[in-house]
Structure formats: C-alpha cells, structure tokens
Amino acid sequence: MNRPASPPPEPLAAPGTHTPSNFLRQIIERDLAQHTYAQRHWGGSPGDAAHHAAGPLDAAKVRTRFPPEPNGYLHIGHAKSICLNFGLARDYGGVCHMRFDDTNPEKEDLEYVNAILDTVQWLGFGWQANGTSHLYQASDYFAFMHRAAVHLIETGHAYVDEQSADQMRANRGDFVKPGIDSPFRNRSPQDNLERFTEMAHAKHAEGAMVLRAKIDMASPNINLRDPTVYRIRHATHHHTGDTWCIYPMYAFAHPIEDALENITHSICTLEFEDQRPWYDWLLERLIEGGLLASPPPRQYEFARLNLTYVVTSKRKLKTLVEESHVNGWDDPRLPTIVGLRRRGYTPAALQLFAERIGVTKSDSWIDYSTLEGCLRETLDVSAPRAMAVLDPIKLVLTNWEEAFGVASHLEPCTAPVHPHLPELGKRSFNIGKEVWIERSDYEAVPSKGFFRLYPGNKVRLKYGYVIEVQGADYPEGTTQDAIDSGAAPAISIRATVLKDTKSGTPGSDAVKVKGVITWVAVAGALPAEVRLYDRLFTEAQPDAGGKDFLESLNANSLKVVQAMVEPSLASAKADDKFQFERHGYFVADRVDHAAGGKMVFNLAVGLKDSWAK
Ligand code: ATP
Ligand code: MG
C-alpha cells in the first residue's frame, strides 16, 4: 500500500571511509560519489529547462531549500529543518535556498516574513552564495505552473472535473476500494483546454470545477488517484494581485518549485512520504515535455520534531498568543524561536540540539530536558558568574563594629568571573555589616541534612567569611511554635563574623564548615526583577490524541520575584547571559531589561534538571 513509484536508491556504504552521521548525509555522499547531479546547469536564477541549459554547470554541488509558509512565527521544529537544510548545503559545497511558499492567496503578513528572515540569519545561516541571493518566493512561479498545467492537458495527462467536491471524495475510494472514474475523465484535450481557460478567466464559481492530473483511479496510493492540480479561488494574492483566480495545489506546486530552483535534495517531513510518487510522476512528465531540466530533484522524508511539554502547531501557538495565555509570540515559555531567544537560547544551543537529536525516519518524542541540556551545556562554558538573592532576607553581622572598628566598614571581596576561564578576570564586591541571603537558607530548627543557617551553626558566605548563626528576629507576638515549625516568617537573621576566615587569605579554611551560601551585601546590592519560568504545560504531550491542550496549561509557569543582585550586574545589557551561582542561568530580558531603569532577568535554565526523576 502506498508504495513509492520509485523508491530512493539505497545509500552506498563506502568501505574504509568515515560513516556519515545520518541517512541524508549518506544519500548526499553517494550522489556526490556517483556524480548524480554533476552535469546540471544553473541559469543564475530559477527557471525552466531552456533557462538552465543556457547557463554554466551548476557550481553548487547540492541545492537544498527551507520553504516556510509566511503565516506564523518559526518554532523549534523549524529550527531542526533550518539547521538540517542549511547545514547540509554548507557541509557539502552547496547552497540552501530560502523560499517563501506563498502559493496560497492568503493575506501575507510582512511581520511574519521579516521575522522568518531574521530568525534564519540569527541561527547563523544565510542565502547569499556565489554572489547571488537565493531568496525566492513561490508565487513568482505561477506563470510556469500554469504552463505546466496546460502541457499536462495537451498531452492528455490532465482534465477538468466538474464533479462536486462530495462526489469527488466519494469516487476517490479508500484503502480497500479502488476509485471510480469521473464522467469528465475522458474529455478531449481541446475541451479541457477550453474549460481550463474559462477557469483562469473567472468564468466559473469557486468549487464549480478543478483541474486534475489523469493518473490512475485504482492506484493503491490514493495520492495518485487523479490528484487535483488547480482550483478556483477568487482571491487577491499579496504579490500577484488579481492576475490569477486559479491557484495550484501544494502537492503540484512544490515539486515544480524545487525543479525550477535546481534543488537536488528536497527534504520534508514524513507525512509527505505518500506524496512522493506524485512528486516523481509530475516531474517526469514535465521533463519528458522538455519543460524542466533533468535529473529532477528527489524528495526525502525525515521525522518531524515532537518535543514534550510544548505544542508546535502554528494554529495552537496562535491560540496561546491570541487568548493571552502567554505574553506575545516571544514569550520566553513558547517554543517559538523568538521566544527561545528571549529565554536565553543561543544559536549555538539550538544548533547543538539539532545535531544531538539527529535525523531519523521514524517519529518519536524528544524530551524537553534534552533541549534544556543543550542550553545548560553551552552557557556553562561561557556565561559569567554572579551572585543573586532571589528571596532576600537581611542577615546582620552583630559583631561587625567590634571586628572592623566601624559599623560602616566595607571589606572588599573578589570572585572569578568564570571558574574555568581565568582570562575573564575577577569581579569585585564588598561585604559589610548587613547582607542579603536567601530566606530558605535559614531554619530555626534544622531539618535532617540541613547544613545551612540555624542557631549555633557555622557556614561560609561564599568568597567572604565564615559566620556563626545566633538566631532570627520575628514580629512581636510570634509564638515559639510558629517559629520552630518555620511557619512564622523572620524579619532578619543575626550572626557573628569570624574575622580570620576571609576566603583567599592564609588560614581561612582553619574553621571547617559544611554549608556555603551565596549573598549580596546590602551596601551596593542592586534590585532586579527576576522572572522564574517553568514549563508551559503540566503534561508531556499536551495535544496528543486530540486532547485540549489548554487544559494542561501550567498555572505556575511564571513567577516574578524581586531579587537583590551583585553590583557587577550593573553593566549587564539586554541578552547578556549569566550563571547566578546556585540558581541557574539567567538572561537579561531583550525587551524589558533597563527599560525605565529596571533590571529584568529571565530564568533560562536551572543548574540541574529539576524535572528528572
Ligand atoms: P505547522 O504545522 O506548525 O504550521 P508547517 O509544517 O506547516 O508547520 P511550514 O512553514 O510549512 O510549517 O514549514 C516549513 C518547513 O519546516 C517545512 O519544510 C517543514 O517540513 C519544516 N517543519 C515544520 N515543522 C517541523 C517540525 N516539527 N520538525 C521538523 N521540521 C518541521
Ligand atoms: Mg505547512
């Protein structure tokens, strides 16, 4: 069932050489070794057989393309396709075309077009090669597509069908039942041509008739049961205006777009596998007729990316944005590339992800933590470190004056910008009588295994001193029970500083402690808004099996806290990434950071996978 008319040739295993990392690379390397496309000419721009024949041999060894419809923002699935297509072209001396698939006469949104171009470039790819821009739009090929349709009619390979849509559907048959020929199937080419001309001249209503290829109504592949080629749409196209009132079907247009552009390897997702015989059939007819250059492009299918805890269908993403479940297309919780970017994802992280998940021929789910792991890995090696207190409570060092002479004394401390990149130097900050620490670092009565602050315990303030905890102060009237159970929030914590224990000074480690905590001195601390993002959905496959994905929205996917951060962050610019020690990786928000003088950081990813079992 649905056997391709011409299965793609088996990859050649070249003994003694390297093993290509995926089946597409194997196919390309085989084609290069066999010079499959070496004799193709390139007319300098997309065109028909004559146009290309007049040009020199194609300098591009392979041509791939990334063909989005300009009807939404790109998402992580598209990133896989972009990295794949542009990456293959780059690695094999080829060119990847950037093509807008705008054959649908729907309103094109310039916002989407620009966002898509921007995204592809941001990911590190471009469509300039050999001094030429390979940025194309499929609507430029309408005239050729019409000519191709006329050719099919003239050669008896297409007919105008006036059955209703319902009749056509009923007569197409199904997996067990062959289709039934349309009563219009055997009209003469002359009749068909007249009708098709009428269609193109707006003589008929939408749905009154369609042009169909005449292939085989009994084919086990339903896509070959006389597929529709052209339909009537009285719509204004954003580029071609009212020139056309007939528009090509996607499965007819796409192979032609590929062929006109001299694409060699047309890579698409698995759901198009059954369309491949139609793709091949069409191009064979047009090559026979001398309209298109040979050899034709070939279609190869790979498994689309399914990522857990997100939805990637454009329609569903649109719902999330339009119903304000998130704050716009670039909300850091969305798997849109603009969202991921605002979350702190870098091109390197997304490229690593694309490489790591690879390409396969069977559908599977990739766990969201794989994506997060790529971000963590890429940021770990590069992100400057900083201290931030996300839920601050004041710690008062009660013997400060005694130890340093005056209560206002500030003692300088240093810390490496990055523990493994000494060339990045040191950051400096002070410690004083009062410091901010995390509220959760204090327990009046320590739970088992708790090594941080509790009365009588000693801990180190990282890069600073060892302190000995005295206790905490509570609002008047707080009961001892409330204090002991941790239910009563303390106002501040008290401790004494052990003067000879300053990090980096001789003998500083004479006092052994089990706990080291992060802090920011009250003097010099900068207030910052920190947006703590979590997964947008509580279910791994929010839309699987037709489930309503809105039902598993995570109500706690965004928590905003007012933090205190170390003074070195004063120079942070939008998009700068940091590791907040002990907390994770954070990025200065692209949009809101420094707007109105406020610092805003987004949680990119935690230090560890908090979802791992
Ligand atoms: P959606 O279903 O979200 O609307 P789409 O497939 O219609 O996506 P297009 O703009 O037509 O979006 O896609 C452009 C290219 O991106 C296509 O070649 C398509 O195969 C690829 N692509 C889209 N989604 C994924 C995905 N999840 N994994 C891999 N490739 C994808
Ligand atoms: Mg699509």
Short mmCIF file of N, CA and C in Angstrom, two decimals, residues 269-405:
data_model
loop_
_atom_site.label_atom_id
_atom_site.label_comp_id
_atom_site.label_asym_id
_atom_site.label_seq_id
_atom_site.Cartn_x
_atom_site.Cartn_y
_atom_site.Cartn_z
N THR A 269 9.07 16.50 5.84
CA THR A 269 8.71 15.63 6.96
C THR A 269 7.91 14.42 6.47
N LEU A 270 7.86 13.40 7.33
CA LEU A 270 7.36 12.07 6.94
C LEU A 270 5.97 12.05 6.34
N GLU A 271 5.12 13.00 6.76
CA GLU A 271 3.74 12.92 6.29
C GLU A 271 3.64 13.11 4.77
N PHE A 272 4.73 13.53 4.15
CA PHE A 272 4.72 13.70 2.69
C PHE A 272 5.22 12.46 1.95
N GLU A 273 5.52 11.41 2.69
CA GLU A 273 6.08 10.22 2.05
C GLU A 273 5.17 9.69 0.95
N ASP A 274 3.85 9.64 1.23
CA ASP A 274 2.91 9.11 0.25
C ASP A 274 2.72 10.03 -0.95
N GLN A 275 3.20 11.25 -0.83
CA GLN A 275 3.09 12.19 -1.95
C GLN A 275 4.25 12.01 -2.94
N ARG A 276 5.27 11.28 -2.52
CA ARG A 276 6.48 11.22 -3.35
C ARG A 276 6.22 10.65 -4.75
N PRO A 277 5.38 9.61 -4.88
CA PRO A 277 5.12 9.11 -6.24
C PRO A 277 4.49 10.17 -7.15
N TRP A 278 3.64 10.99 -6.60
CA TRP A 278 3.01 12.08 -7.36
C TRP A 278 4.07 13.13 -7.72
N TYR A 279 4.93 13.43 -6.78
CA TYR A 279 6.06 14.34 -6.99
C TYR A 279 6.89 13.84 -8.18
N ASP A 280 7.24 12.56 -8.14
CA ASP A 280 8.09 12.00 -9.20
C ASP A 280 7.37 11.93 -10.54
N TRP A 281 6.11 11.52 -10.48
CA TRP A 281 5.31 11.40 -11.71
C TRP A 281 5.24 12.74 -12.43
N LEU A 282 4.93 13.77 -11.68
CA LEU A 282 4.75 15.10 -12.26
C LEU A 282 6.06 15.58 -12.91
N LEU A 283 7.15 15.45 -12.20
CA LEU A 283 8.41 15.96 -12.75
C LEU A 283 8.84 15.15 -13.98
N GLU A 284 8.57 13.84 -13.95
CA GLU A 284 8.89 13.03 -15.14
C GLU A 284 8.13 13.53 -16.36
N ARG A 285 6.83 13.84 -16.20
CA ARG A 285 6.03 14.32 -17.34
C ARG A 285 6.60 15.65 -17.86
N LEU A 286 7.00 16.52 -16.94
CA LEU A 286 7.43 17.84 -17.37
C LEU A 286 8.85 17.80 -17.95
N ILE A 287 9.63 16.81 -17.54
CA ILE A 287 10.96 16.63 -18.16
C ILE A 287 10.78 16.04 -19.56
N GLU A 288 9.91 15.04 -19.67
CA GLU A 288 9.60 14.46 -20.99
C GLU A 288 9.19 15.53 -21.98
N GLY A 289 8.39 16.47 -21.49
CA GLY A 289 7.89 17.53 -22.36
C GLY A 289 8.91 18.62 -22.63
N GLY A 290 10.08 18.48 -22.03
CA GLY A 290 11.13 19.46 -22.27
C GLY A 290 10.97 20.74 -21.46
N LEU A 291 10.03 20.74 -20.51
CA LEU A 291 9.81 21.97 -19.74
C LEU A 291 10.82 22.14 -18.61
N LEU A 292 11.22 21.01 -18.02
CA LEU A 292 12.12 21.09 -16.86
C LEU A 292 13.41 20.34 -17.13
N ALA A 293 14.47 20.82 -16.48
CA ALA A 293 15.79 20.21 -16.64
C ALA A 293 15.85 18.87 -15.92
N SER A 294 16.74 18.04 -16.38
CA SER A 294 16.94 16.71 -15.81
C SER A 294 18.38 16.62 -15.30
N PRO A 295 18.65 15.80 -14.29
CA PRO A 295 17.74 14.98 -13.49
C PRO A 295 16.92 15.83 -12.51
N PRO A 296 15.75 15.32 -12.16
CA PRO A 296 14.88 16.10 -11.27
C PRO A 296 15.36 16.04 -9.83
N PRO A 297 14.88 16.96 -9.01
CA PRO A 297 15.13 16.85 -7.58
C PRO A 297 14.46 15.59 -7.04
N ARG A 298 14.94 15.11 -5.93
CA ARG A 298 14.28 13.99 -5.29
C ARG A 298 13.87 14.37 -3.88
N GLN A 299 12.74 13.83 -3.49
CA GLN A 299 12.22 14.13 -2.15
C GLN A 299 12.66 13.06 -1.15
N TYR A 300 13.10 13.50 0.01
CA TYR A 300 13.46 12.59 1.10
C TYR A 300 12.72 13.04 2.35
N GLU A 301 12.27 12.07 3.12
CA GLU A 301 11.48 12.42 4.30
C GLU A 301 12.22 12.08 5.57
N PHE A 302 12.06 12.93 6.56
CA PHE A 302 12.62 12.66 7.89
C PHE A 302 11.53 12.92 8.93
N ALA A 303 11.76 12.39 10.13
CA ALA A 303 10.76 12.52 11.19
C ALA A 303 10.74 13.94 11.72
N ARG A 304 9.55 14.51 11.80
CA ARG A 304 9.45 15.87 12.35
C ARG A 304 9.80 15.83 13.83
N LEU A 305 10.15 16.97 14.35
CA LEU A 305 10.48 17.06 15.76
C LEU A 305 9.19 17.14 16.58
N ASN A 306 9.04 16.22 17.52
CA ASN A 306 7.98 16.32 18.52
C ASN A 306 8.67 16.52 19.86
N LEU A 307 8.39 17.62 20.49
CA LEU A 307 9.06 17.94 21.75
C LEU A 307 8.04 17.92 22.87
N THR A 308 8.39 17.29 23.99
CA THR A 308 7.42 17.20 25.09
C THR A 308 7.25 18.56 25.78
N TYR A 309 6.14 18.70 26.45
CA TYR A 309 5.79 19.89 27.26
C TYR A 309 5.62 21.17 26.47
N VAL A 310 5.49 21.05 25.14
CA VAL A 310 5.18 22.24 24.34
C VAL A 310 4.19 21.82 23.26
N VAL A 311 3.62 22.78 22.57
CA VAL A 311 2.91 22.50 21.33
C VAL A 311 3.65 23.27 20.24
N THR A 312 3.70 22.70 19.04
CA THR A 312 4.42 23.40 17.98
C THR A 312 3.55 23.71 16.76
N SER A 313 2.29 23.31 16.78
CA SER A 313 1.49 23.67 15.62
C SER A 313 1.25 25.19 15.65
N LYS A 314 1.39 25.79 14.47
CA LYS A 314 1.22 27.24 14.39
C LYS A 314 -0.15 27.67 14.89
N ARG A 315 -1.15 26.87 14.56
CA ARG A 315 -2.51 27.21 14.96
C ARG A 315 -2.63 27.24 16.49
N LYS A 316 -2.04 26.26 17.13
CA LYS A 316 -2.13 26.21 18.60
C LYS A 316 -1.29 27.32 19.24
N LEU A 317 -0.17 27.59 18.65
CA LEU A 317 0.65 28.70 19.17
C LEU A 317 -0.12 30.01 19.06
N LYS A 318 -0.83 30.15 17.94
CA LYS A 318 -1.63 31.35 17.73
C LYS A 318 -2.70 31.48 18.81
N THR A 319 -3.34 30.36 19.13
CA THR A 319 -4.35 30.37 20.19
C THR A 319 -3.74 30.84 21.51
N LEU A 320 -2.58 30.32 21.84
CA LEU A 320 -1.94 30.71 23.11
C LEU A 320 -1.66 32.20 23.15
N VAL A 321 -1.25 32.74 22.00
CA VAL A 321 -0.92 34.17 21.95
C VAL A 321 -2.21 35.00 21.93
N GLU A 322 -3.13 34.63 21.05
CA GLU A 322 -4.33 35.46 20.88
C GLU A 322 -5.24 35.42 22.10
N GLU A 323 -5.27 34.30 22.81
CA GLU A 323 -6.10 34.24 24.02
C GLU A 323 -5.31 34.64 25.26
N SER A 324 -4.14 35.23 25.04
CA SER A 324 -3.33 35.79 26.13
C SER A 324 -2.95 34.80 27.23
N HIS A 325 -2.78 33.53 26.85
CA HIS A 325 -2.24 32.58 27.82
C HIS A 325 -0.75 32.84 28.03
N VAL A 326 -0.15 33.51 27.07
CA VAL A 326 1.25 33.93 27.16
C VAL A 326 1.29 35.38 26.70
N ASN A 327 2.45 36.02 26.90
CA ASN A 327 2.56 37.43 26.55
C ASN A 327 3.25 37.62 25.20
N GLY A 328 2.57 37.26 24.14
CA GLY A 328 3.10 37.51 22.79
C GLY A 328 3.90 36.34 22.24
N TRP A 329 4.23 36.45 20.95
CA TRP A 329 4.94 35.39 20.24
C TRP A 329 6.33 35.13 20.82
N ASP A 330 6.89 36.16 21.46
CA ASP A 330 8.24 35.98 22.00
C ASP A 330 8.22 35.72 23.50
N ASP A 331 7.08 35.25 23.99
CA ASP A 331 7.04 34.89 25.40
C ASP A 331 8.09 33.80 25.66
N PRO A 332 8.91 33.98 26.69
CA PRO A 332 10.00 33.02 26.93
C PRO A 332 9.56 31.59 27.22
N ARG A 333 8.27 31.36 27.40
CA ARG A 333 7.80 29.99 27.63
C ARG A 333 7.46 29.28 26.33
N LEU A 334 7.37 30.03 25.24
CA LEU A 334 6.96 29.43 23.97
C LEU A 334 8.14 28.78 23.25
N PRO A 335 7.85 27.73 22.47
CA PRO A 335 8.92 27.12 21.67
C PRO A 335 9.16 27.84 20.35
N THR A 336 8.60 29.05 20.21
CA THR A 336 8.94 29.85 19.02
C THR A 336 10.41 30.24 19.15
N ILE A 337 11.05 30.48 18.02
CA ILE A 337 12.48 30.80 18.12
C ILE A 337 12.66 32.17 18.76
N VAL A 338 11.74 33.10 18.49
CA VAL A 338 11.83 34.39 19.18
C VAL A 338 11.62 34.24 20.68
N GLY A 339 10.78 33.30 21.07
CA GLY A 339 10.57 33.04 22.49
C GLY A 339 11.80 32.40 23.13
N LEU A 340 12.35 31.41 22.43
CA LEU A 340 13.54 30.73 22.95
C LEU A 340 14.70 31.72 23.09
N ARG A 341 14.78 32.62 22.13
CA ARG A 341 15.84 33.61 22.15
C ARG A 341 15.70 34.53 23.37
N ARG A 342 14.47 34.90 23.65
CA ARG A 342 14.22 35.76 24.80
C ARG A 342 14.44 35.00 26.10
N ARG A 343 14.35 33.70 26.04
CA ARG A 343 14.57 32.84 27.19
C ARG A 343 16.07 32.67 27.46
N GLY A 344 16.90 33.05 26.50
CA GLY A 344 18.34 32.92 26.72
C GLY A 344 19.00 31.91 25.79
N TYR A 345 18.19 31.27 24.92
CA TYR A 345 18.78 30.31 23.98
C TYR A 345 19.67 31.04 22.99
N THR A 346 20.77 30.40 22.65
CA THR A 346 21.71 30.96 21.69
C THR A 346 21.65 30.12 20.42
N PRO A 347 22.13 30.66 19.30
CA PRO A 347 22.23 29.83 18.09
C PRO A 347 23.04 28.56 18.36
N ALA A 348 24.10 28.68 19.17
CA ALA A 348 24.93 27.51 19.45
C ALA A 348 24.13 26.43 20.17
N ALA A 349 23.27 26.84 21.10
CA ALA A 349 22.47 25.85 21.84
C ALA A 349 21.49 25.15 20.90
N LEU A 350 20.87 25.92 20.00
CA LEU A 350 19.88 25.32 19.10
C LEU A 350 20.56 24.44 18.04
N GLN A 351 21.73 24.85 17.60
CA GLN A 351 22.47 24.01 16.64
C GLN A 351 22.91 22.71 17.31
N LEU A 352 23.36 22.81 18.55
CA LEU A 352 23.76 21.61 19.28
C LEU A 352 22.56 20.67 19.42
N PHE A 353 21.41 21.26 19.73
CA PHE A 353 20.19 20.46 19.87
C PHE A 353 19.86 19.74 18.57
N ALA A 354 19.90 20.48 17.46
CA ALA A 354 19.57 19.88 16.16
C ALA A 354 20.52 18.73 15.85
N GLU A 355 21.78 18.94 16.18
CA GLU A 355 22.78 17.91 15.91
C GLU A 355 22.55 16.69 16.81
N ARG A 356 22.24 16.97 18.06
CA ARG A 356 22.11 15.89 19.03
C ARG A 356 20.89 15.02 18.76
N ILE A 357 19.78 15.63 18.35
CA ILE A 357 18.58 14.81 18.10
C ILE A 357 18.71 14.09 16.76
N GLY A 358 19.54 14.60 15.86
CA GLY A 358 19.79 13.91 14.60
C GLY A 358 18.57 13.87 13.70
N VAL A 359 18.68 13.11 12.62
CA VAL A 359 17.52 12.91 11.76
C VAL A 359 17.28 11.42 11.60
N THR A 360 16.03 11.06 11.71
CA THR A 360 15.67 9.65 11.59
C THR A 360 14.46 9.54 10.69
N LYS A 361 14.08 8.30 10.42
CA LYS A 361 12.92 8.09 9.56
C LYS A 361 11.73 7.58 10.35
N SER A 362 11.79 7.62 11.67
CA SER A 362 10.60 7.22 12.41
C SER A 362 10.29 8.26 13.48
N ASP A 363 8.99 8.50 13.63
CA ASP A 363 8.55 9.53 14.56
C ASP A 363 8.83 9.15 16.00
N SER A 364 9.24 10.11 16.78
CA SER A 364 9.44 9.85 18.19
C SER A 364 9.31 11.18 18.93
N TRP A 365 9.31 11.10 20.25
CA TRP A 365 9.23 12.31 21.06
C TRP A 365 10.59 12.59 21.67
N ILE A 366 10.99 13.83 21.60
CA ILE A 366 12.23 14.25 22.25
C ILE A 366 11.83 14.92 23.55
N ASP A 367 12.52 14.56 24.64
CA ASP A 367 12.16 15.15 25.91
C ASP A 367 12.67 16.58 26.00
N TYR A 368 11.83 17.44 26.56
CA TYR A 368 12.17 18.86 26.69
C TYR A 368 13.52 19.04 27.39
N SER A 369 13.85 18.11 28.30
CA SER A 369 15.11 18.26 29.04
C SER A 369 16.33 18.12 28.12
N THR A 370 16.15 17.50 26.96
CA THR A 370 17.26 17.42 26.00
C THR A 370 17.59 18.82 25.48
N LEU A 371 16.52 19.58 25.21
CA LEU A 371 16.72 20.96 24.75
C LEU A 371 17.37 21.79 25.86
N GLU A 372 16.84 21.65 27.07
CA GLU A 372 17.40 22.40 28.19
C GLU A 372 18.86 22.02 28.44
N GLY A 373 19.17 20.75 28.26
CA GLY A 373 20.54 20.29 28.47
C GLY A 373 21.50 20.99 27.51
N CYS A 374 21.06 21.19 26.28
CA CYS A 374 21.92 21.87 25.29
C CYS A 374 22.16 23.32 25.70
N LEU A 375 21.15 23.96 26.25
CA LEU A 375 21.32 25.34 26.69
C LEU A 375 22.28 25.39 27.87
N ARG A 376 22.06 24.49 28.83
CA ARG A 376 22.90 24.46 30.02
C ARG A 376 24.36 24.24 29.64
N GLU A 377 24.58 23.29 28.74
CA GLU A 377 25.96 22.99 28.34
C GLU A 377 26.63 24.17 27.66
N THR A 378 25.91 24.83 26.78
CA THR A 378 26.55 25.93 26.05
C THR A 378 26.75 27.13 26.96
N LEU A 379 25.83 27.36 27.89
CA LEU A 379 26.01 28.51 28.78
C LEU A 379 27.06 28.24 29.85
N ASP A 380 27.16 26.98 30.29
CA ASP A 380 28.10 26.67 31.37
C ASP A 380 29.52 27.07 30.98
N VAL A 381 29.89 26.84 29.74
CA VAL A 381 31.27 27.11 29.35
C VAL A 381 31.54 28.59 29.09
N SER A 382 30.49 29.40 29.04
CA SER A 382 30.74 30.79 28.64
C SER A 382 30.15 31.84 29.57
N ALA A 383 29.08 31.53 30.26
CA ALA A 383 28.37 32.58 30.98
C ALA A 383 29.13 33.07 32.21
N PRO A 384 29.33 34.38 32.35
CA PRO A 384 29.93 34.93 33.56
C PRO A 384 29.07 34.58 34.77
N ARG A 385 29.73 34.44 35.91
CA ARG A 385 29.02 34.12 37.14
C ARG A 385 28.66 35.39 37.88
N ALA A 386 27.61 35.30 38.67
CA ALA A 386 27.23 36.43 39.51
C ALA A 386 26.44 35.88 40.68
N MET A 387 26.35 36.66 41.77
CA MET A 387 25.51 36.23 42.88
C MET A 387 24.22 37.04 42.86
N ALA A 388 23.13 36.34 43.12
CA ALA A 388 21.83 36.98 43.18
C ALA A 388 21.05 36.31 44.29
N VAL A 389 20.31 37.09 45.02
CA VAL A 389 19.47 36.54 46.08
C VAL A 389 18.03 36.74 45.62
N LEU A 390 17.36 35.62 45.39
CA LEU A 390 16.05 35.70 44.74
C LEU A 390 14.91 35.94 45.73
N ASP A 391 15.12 35.54 46.99
CA ASP A 391 14.08 35.73 48.01
C ASP A 391 14.78 36.29 49.25
N PRO A 392 15.10 37.58 49.20
CA PRO A 392 16.05 38.12 50.18
C PRO A 392 15.49 38.31 51.59
N ILE A 393 16.35 37.99 52.55
CA ILE A 393 16.11 38.36 53.94
C ILE A 393 17.45 38.91 54.45
N LYS A 394 17.37 39.87 55.37
CA LYS A 394 18.59 40.53 55.82
C LYS A 394 19.30 39.71 56.89
N LEU A 395 20.60 39.59 56.73
CA LEU A 395 21.45 38.97 57.75
C LEU A 395 22.32 40.07 58.34
N VAL A 396 22.27 40.21 59.68
CA VAL A 396 23.04 41.26 60.34
C VAL A 396 24.21 40.62 61.08
N LEU A 397 25.41 41.11 60.81
CA LEU A 397 26.60 40.59 61.49
C LEU A 397 26.83 41.48 62.72
N THR A 398 26.40 40.95 63.85
CA THR A 398 26.27 41.79 65.05
C THR A 398 27.61 42.25 65.63
N ASN A 399 28.69 41.54 65.33
CA ASN A 399 30.00 41.94 65.88
C ASN A 399 30.86 42.68 64.86
N TRP A 400 30.24 43.18 63.81
CA TRP A 400 31.00 43.81 62.72
C TRP A 400 31.85 44.98 63.20
N GLU A 401 31.24 45.83 64.03
CA GLU A 401 31.91 47.02 64.52
C GLU A 401 33.13 46.63 65.36
N GLU A 402 32.90 45.65 66.22
CA GLU A 402 33.96 45.11 67.07
C GLU A 402 35.12 44.56 66.21
N ALA A 403 34.76 43.84 65.14
CA ALA A 403 35.76 43.19 64.29
C ALA A 403 36.51 44.19 63.42
N PHE A 404 35.80 45.19 62.88
CA PHE A 404 36.43 46.07 61.89
C PHE A 404 36.49 47.54 62.31
N GLY A 405 36.09 47.86 63.53
CA GLY A 405 36.27 49.22 64.02
C GLY A 405 35.05 50.10 63.87
#
